[in-house]
Short mmCIF file of C-alpha atoms in Angstrom, two decimals:
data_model
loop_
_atom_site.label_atom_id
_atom_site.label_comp_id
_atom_site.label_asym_id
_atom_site.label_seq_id
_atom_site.Cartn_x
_atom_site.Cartn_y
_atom_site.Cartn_z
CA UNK A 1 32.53 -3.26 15.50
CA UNK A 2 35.07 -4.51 12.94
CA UNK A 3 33.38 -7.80 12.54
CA UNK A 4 30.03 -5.76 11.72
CA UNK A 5 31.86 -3.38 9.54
CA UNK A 6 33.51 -6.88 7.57
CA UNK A 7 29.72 -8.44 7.39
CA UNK A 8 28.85 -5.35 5.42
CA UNK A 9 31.34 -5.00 3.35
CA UNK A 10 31.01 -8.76 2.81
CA UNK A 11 27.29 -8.14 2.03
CA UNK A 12 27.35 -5.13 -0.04
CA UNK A 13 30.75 -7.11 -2.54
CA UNK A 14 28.37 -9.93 -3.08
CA UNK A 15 25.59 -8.12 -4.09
CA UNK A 16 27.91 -6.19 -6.45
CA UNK A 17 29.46 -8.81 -7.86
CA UNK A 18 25.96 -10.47 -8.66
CA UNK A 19 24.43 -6.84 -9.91
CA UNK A 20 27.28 -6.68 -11.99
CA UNK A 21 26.51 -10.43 -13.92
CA UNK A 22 22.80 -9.30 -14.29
CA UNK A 23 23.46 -6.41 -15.77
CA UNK A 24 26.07 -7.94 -18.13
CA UNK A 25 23.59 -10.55 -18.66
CA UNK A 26 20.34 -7.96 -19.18
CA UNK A 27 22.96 -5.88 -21.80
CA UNK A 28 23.34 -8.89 -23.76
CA UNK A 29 19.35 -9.50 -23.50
CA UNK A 30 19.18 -5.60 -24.92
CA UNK A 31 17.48 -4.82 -21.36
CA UNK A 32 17.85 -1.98 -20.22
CA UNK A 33 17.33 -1.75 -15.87
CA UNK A 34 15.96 1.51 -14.34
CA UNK A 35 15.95 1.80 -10.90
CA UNK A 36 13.48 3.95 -8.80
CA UNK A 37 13.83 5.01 -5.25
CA UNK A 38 11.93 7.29 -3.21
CA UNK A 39 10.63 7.77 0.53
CA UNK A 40 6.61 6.45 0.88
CA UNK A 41 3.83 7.93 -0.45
CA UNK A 42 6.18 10.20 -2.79
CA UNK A 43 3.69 9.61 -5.99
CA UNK A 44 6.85 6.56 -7.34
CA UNK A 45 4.08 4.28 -8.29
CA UNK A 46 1.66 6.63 -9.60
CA UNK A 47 4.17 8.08 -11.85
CA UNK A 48 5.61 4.72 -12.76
CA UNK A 49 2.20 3.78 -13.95
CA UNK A 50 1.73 6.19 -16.41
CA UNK A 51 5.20 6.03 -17.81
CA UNK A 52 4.39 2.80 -18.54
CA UNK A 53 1.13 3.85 -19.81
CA UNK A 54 2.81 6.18 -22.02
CA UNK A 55 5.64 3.41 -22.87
CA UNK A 56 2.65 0.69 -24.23
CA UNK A 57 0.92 3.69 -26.41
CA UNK A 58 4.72 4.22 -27.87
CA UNK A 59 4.77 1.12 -28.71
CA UNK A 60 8.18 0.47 -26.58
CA UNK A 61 8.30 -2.95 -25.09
CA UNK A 62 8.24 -2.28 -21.23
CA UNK A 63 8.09 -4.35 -17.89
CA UNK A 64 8.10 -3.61 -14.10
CA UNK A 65 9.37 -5.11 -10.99
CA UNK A 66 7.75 -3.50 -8.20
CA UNK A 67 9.34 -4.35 -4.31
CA UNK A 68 6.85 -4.18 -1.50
CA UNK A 69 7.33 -5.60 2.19
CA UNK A 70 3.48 -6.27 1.96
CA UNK A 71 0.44 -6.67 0.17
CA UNK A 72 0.70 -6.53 -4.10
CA UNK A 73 -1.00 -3.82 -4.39
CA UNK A 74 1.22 -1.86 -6.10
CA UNK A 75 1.57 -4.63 -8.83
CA UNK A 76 -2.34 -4.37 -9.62
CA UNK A 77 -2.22 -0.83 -9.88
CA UNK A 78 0.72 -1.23 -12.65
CA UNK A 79 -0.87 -3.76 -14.64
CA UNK A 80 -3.40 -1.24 -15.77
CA UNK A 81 -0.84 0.05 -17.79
CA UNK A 82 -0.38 -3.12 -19.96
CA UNK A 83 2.61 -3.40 -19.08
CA UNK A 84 4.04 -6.97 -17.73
CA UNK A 85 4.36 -6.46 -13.75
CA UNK A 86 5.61 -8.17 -11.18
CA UNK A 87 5.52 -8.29 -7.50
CA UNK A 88 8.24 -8.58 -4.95
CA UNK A 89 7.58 -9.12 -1.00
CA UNK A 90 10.59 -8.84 1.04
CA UNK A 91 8.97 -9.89 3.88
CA UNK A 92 10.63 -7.32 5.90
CA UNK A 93 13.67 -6.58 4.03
CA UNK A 94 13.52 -2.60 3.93
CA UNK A 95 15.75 -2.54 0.26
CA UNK A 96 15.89 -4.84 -2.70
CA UNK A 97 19.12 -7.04 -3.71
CA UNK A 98 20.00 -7.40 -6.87
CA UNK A 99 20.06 -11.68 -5.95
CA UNK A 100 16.03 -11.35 -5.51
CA UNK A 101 15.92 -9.21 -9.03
CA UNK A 102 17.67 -12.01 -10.67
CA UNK A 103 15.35 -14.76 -9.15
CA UNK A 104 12.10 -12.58 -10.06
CA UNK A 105 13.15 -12.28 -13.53
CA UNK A 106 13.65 -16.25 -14.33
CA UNK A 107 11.34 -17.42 -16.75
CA UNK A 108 9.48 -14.42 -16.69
CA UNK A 109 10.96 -11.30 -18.21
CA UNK A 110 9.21 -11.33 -21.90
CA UNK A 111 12.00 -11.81 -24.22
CA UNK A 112 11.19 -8.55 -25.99
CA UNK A 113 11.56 -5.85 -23.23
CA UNK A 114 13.62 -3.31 -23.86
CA UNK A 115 13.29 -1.25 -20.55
CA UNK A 116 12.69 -3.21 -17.05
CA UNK A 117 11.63 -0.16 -14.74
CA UNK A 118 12.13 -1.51 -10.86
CA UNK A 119 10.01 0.19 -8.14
CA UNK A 120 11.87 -0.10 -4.93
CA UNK A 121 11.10 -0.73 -1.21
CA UNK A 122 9.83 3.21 -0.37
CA UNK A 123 12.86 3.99 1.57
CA UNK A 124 15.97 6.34 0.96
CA UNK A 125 18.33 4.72 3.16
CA UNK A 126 19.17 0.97 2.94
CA UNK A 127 18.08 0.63 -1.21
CA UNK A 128 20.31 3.63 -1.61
CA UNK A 129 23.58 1.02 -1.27
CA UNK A 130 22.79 -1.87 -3.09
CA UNK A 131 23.12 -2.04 -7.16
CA UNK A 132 20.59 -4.00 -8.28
CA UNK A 133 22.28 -4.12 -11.87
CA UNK A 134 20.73 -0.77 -13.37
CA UNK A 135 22.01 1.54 -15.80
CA UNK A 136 19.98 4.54 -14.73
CA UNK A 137 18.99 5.32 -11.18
CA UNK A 138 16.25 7.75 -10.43
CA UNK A 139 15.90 9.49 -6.94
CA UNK A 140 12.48 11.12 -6.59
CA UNK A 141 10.79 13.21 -3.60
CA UNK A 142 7.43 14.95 -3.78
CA UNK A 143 7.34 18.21 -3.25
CA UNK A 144 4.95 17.90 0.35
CA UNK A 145 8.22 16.12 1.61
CA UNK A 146 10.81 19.62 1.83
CA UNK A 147 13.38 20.87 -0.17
CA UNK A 148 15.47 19.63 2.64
CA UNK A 149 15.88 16.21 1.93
CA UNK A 150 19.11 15.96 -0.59
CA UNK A 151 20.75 17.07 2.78
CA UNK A 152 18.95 14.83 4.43
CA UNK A 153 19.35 12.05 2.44
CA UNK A 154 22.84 12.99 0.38
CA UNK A 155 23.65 8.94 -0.26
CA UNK A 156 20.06 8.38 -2.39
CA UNK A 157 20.35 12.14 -4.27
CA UNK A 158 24.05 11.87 -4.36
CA UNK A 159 23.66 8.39 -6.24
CA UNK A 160 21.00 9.39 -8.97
CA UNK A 161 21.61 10.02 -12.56
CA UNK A 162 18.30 11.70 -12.24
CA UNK A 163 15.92 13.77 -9.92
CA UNK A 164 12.57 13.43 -10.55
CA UNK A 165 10.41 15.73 -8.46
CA UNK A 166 6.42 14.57 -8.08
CA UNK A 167 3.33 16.28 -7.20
CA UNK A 168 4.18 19.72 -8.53
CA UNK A 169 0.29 20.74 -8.70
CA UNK A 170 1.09 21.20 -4.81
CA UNK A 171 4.11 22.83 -4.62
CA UNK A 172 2.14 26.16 -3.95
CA UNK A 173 -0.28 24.79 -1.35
CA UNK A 174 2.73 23.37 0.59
CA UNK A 175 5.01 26.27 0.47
CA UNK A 176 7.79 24.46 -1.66
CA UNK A 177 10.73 26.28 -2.55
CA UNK A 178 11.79 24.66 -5.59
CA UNK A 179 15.05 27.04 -6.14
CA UNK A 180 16.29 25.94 -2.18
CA UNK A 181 15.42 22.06 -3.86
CA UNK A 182 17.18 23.11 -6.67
CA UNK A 183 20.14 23.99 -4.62
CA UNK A 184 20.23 21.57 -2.41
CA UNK A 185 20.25 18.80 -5.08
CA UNK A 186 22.85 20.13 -6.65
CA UNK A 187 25.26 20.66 -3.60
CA UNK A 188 25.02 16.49 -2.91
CA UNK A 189 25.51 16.01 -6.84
CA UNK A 190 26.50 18.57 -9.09
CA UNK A 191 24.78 19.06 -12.67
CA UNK A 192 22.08 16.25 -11.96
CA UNK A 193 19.21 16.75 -14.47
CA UNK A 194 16.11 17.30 -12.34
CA UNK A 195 12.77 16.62 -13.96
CA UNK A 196 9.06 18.30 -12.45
CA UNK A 197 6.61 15.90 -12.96
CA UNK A 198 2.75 15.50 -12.20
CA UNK A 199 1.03 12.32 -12.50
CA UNK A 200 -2.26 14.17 -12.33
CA UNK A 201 -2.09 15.98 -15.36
CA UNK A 202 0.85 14.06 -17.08
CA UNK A 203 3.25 16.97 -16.56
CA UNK A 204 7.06 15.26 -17.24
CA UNK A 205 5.71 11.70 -17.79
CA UNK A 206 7.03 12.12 -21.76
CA UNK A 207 10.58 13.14 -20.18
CA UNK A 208 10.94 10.62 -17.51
CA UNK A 209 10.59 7.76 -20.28
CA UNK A 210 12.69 9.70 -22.94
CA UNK A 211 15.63 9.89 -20.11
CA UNK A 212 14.81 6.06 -19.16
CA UNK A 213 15.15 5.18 -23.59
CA UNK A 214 18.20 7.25 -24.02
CA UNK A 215 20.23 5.27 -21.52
CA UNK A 216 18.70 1.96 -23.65
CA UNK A 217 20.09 3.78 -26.42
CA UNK A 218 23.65 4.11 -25.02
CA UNK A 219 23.36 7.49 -23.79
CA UNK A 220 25.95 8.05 -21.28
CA UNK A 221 24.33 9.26 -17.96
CA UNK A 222 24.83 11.74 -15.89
CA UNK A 223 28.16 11.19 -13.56
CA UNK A 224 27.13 11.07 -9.92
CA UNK A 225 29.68 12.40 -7.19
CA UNK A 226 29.32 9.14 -5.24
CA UNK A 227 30.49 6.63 -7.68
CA UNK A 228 30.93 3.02 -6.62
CA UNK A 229 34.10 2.87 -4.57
CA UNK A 230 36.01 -0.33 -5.44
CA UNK A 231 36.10 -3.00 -2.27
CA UNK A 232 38.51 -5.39 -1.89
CA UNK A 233 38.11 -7.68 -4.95
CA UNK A 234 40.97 -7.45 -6.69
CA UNK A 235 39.37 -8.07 -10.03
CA UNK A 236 37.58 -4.57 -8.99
CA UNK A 237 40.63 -3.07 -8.73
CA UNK A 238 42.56 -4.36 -12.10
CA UNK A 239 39.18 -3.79 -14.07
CA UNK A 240 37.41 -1.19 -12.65
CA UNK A 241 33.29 -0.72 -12.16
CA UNK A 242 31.76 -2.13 -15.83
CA UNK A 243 30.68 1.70 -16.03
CA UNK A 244 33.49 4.10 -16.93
CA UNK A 245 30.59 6.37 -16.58
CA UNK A 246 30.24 5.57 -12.86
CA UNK A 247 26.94 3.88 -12.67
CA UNK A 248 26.66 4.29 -9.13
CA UNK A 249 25.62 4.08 -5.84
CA UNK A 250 27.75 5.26 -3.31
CA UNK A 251 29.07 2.15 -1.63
CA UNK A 252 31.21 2.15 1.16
CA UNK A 253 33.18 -0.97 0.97
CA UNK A 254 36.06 -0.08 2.19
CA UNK A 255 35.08 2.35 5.68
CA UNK A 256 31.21 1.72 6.46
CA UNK A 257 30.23 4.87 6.13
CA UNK A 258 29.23 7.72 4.14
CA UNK A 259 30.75 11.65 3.61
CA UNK A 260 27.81 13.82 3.75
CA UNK A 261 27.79 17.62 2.77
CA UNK A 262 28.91 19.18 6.28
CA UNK A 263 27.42 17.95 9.16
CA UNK A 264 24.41 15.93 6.89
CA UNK A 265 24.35 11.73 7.49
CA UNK A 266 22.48 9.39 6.70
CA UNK A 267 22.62 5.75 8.09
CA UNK A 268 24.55 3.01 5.90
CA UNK A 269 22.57 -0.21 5.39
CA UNK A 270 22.74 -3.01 7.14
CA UNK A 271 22.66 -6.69 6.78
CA UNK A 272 19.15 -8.65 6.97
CA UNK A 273 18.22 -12.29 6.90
CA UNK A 274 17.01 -13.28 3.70
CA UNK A 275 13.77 -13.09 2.87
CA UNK A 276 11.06 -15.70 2.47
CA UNK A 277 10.55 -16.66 -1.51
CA UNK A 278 8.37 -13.98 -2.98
CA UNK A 279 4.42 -14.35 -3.56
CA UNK A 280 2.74 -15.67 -6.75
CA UNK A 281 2.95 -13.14 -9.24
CA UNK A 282 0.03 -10.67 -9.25
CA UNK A 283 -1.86 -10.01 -12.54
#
């Protein structure tokens, strides 16, 4: 059990210590990272599209990364925006690391871009724990999945600098109680700006790109309750997390696991082999 617990921690420092170049590096670059997690089939990608979309008609210089364990479907579906996209296949690998961001982005991120939006693996565990070097983090859930699942999921909602809830043309038809959502966001993090948003009519599109060009902008975000604790690096400790502002993502370096609100859990993540190199990228 130790030995496991060590392995993670070993895993998750690594990965922090690499997110933590990138974003340095992206900074420098004047790229700014969002990061976008959500269970499957929560709308992320149809949303994402027309933010980009939206981001291309603006004018503003946009790309996307977008992390699948098959298929690059979701790439193709992107590039109708006009945006540069870019498919990852983790092969298996239920979260992204911010090592395969870095690799994806070599010779390809146009030198212009001035937001890189990342689509994660559809998953609110395992991506919930690893930085991949953003500067805003956005948690969304469809309203078809319950106003539950903050509780259910307190490490992903208690992470975000932003809630984004999709689908809202059928939050009637499936009985959603956005005030209980409302609530239940707020007990796992406190003040977090949540944004209603429908793809199918464009409802919150504007906002969701307006939140992701403020934190380009220098904006401070939002402070989430689950800040990165610091692991046993002693630069960590000396320096602190490059965000005052706590850019985080509720790491557990030093224990392995997670407080949820009462008796609410949900399971750390867990070390994988790595993945096979990543497909061709999709136009």
């Amino acid at each position: 059990m130790c030995r496991s617990v060590d392995v993670k921690q070993a895993v998750l420092a690594r990965n922090d210590d690499l997110a933590r170049t990138l974003r340095e590096e992206l900074t420098r670059q004047g790229v700014t990272v969002v990061n976008m997690l959500s269970s499957p089939g929560s709308g992320k990608t149809e949303l994402l599209g027309r933010v980009l979309a939206r981001a291309v008609g603006r004018g503003v210089p946009v790309a996307a990364l977008t992390a699948d364990l098959a298929t690059e479907n979701d790439a193709r579906r992107l590039a109708r925006s006009g945006a540069p996209v870019q498919q990852v296949l983790t092969d298996g690998l239920c979260h992204l690391e911010a090592r395969q961001v870095r690799t994806r982005l070599a010779g390809w991120l146009p030198a212009d871009t001035a937001v890189l939006f990342v689509e994660n693996v559809g998953n609110l565990v395992c991506p919930a724990s690893y930085d991949l070097g953003e500067t805003l983090r956005i948690v969304l859930m469809a309203v078809t999945e319950g106003e539950d699942k903050p509780l259910k999921y307190p490490t992903a909602f208690g992470s975000a600098h932003l809630v984004v809830a999709t689908k809202t043309d059928l939050a009637e038809p499936a009985g959603f109680d956005e005030d209980a959502f409302r609530a239940n966001v707020h007990r796992v993090n406190p003040g977090v700006e949540i944004v209603r948003t429908c793809a199918r009519t464009g409802d919150g599109v504007d906002t969701v790109l307006d939140r992701a060009l403020a934190a380009r902008d220098g904006a401070p975000p939002h402070r989430p309750p689950l800040a990165p604790r610091p692991h046993d690096h002693t630069h960590d400790q000396d320096q602190g997390h490059p965000h005052g502002h706590g850019d985080a993502h509720g790491h557990e370096h030093a224990h392995g696991h997670e407080h949820a609100p009462e008796d609410t859990a949900d399971h750390r993540a867990h070390p994988h082999p790595a993945p096979a190199p990543v497909s061709s990228p999709a136009s």
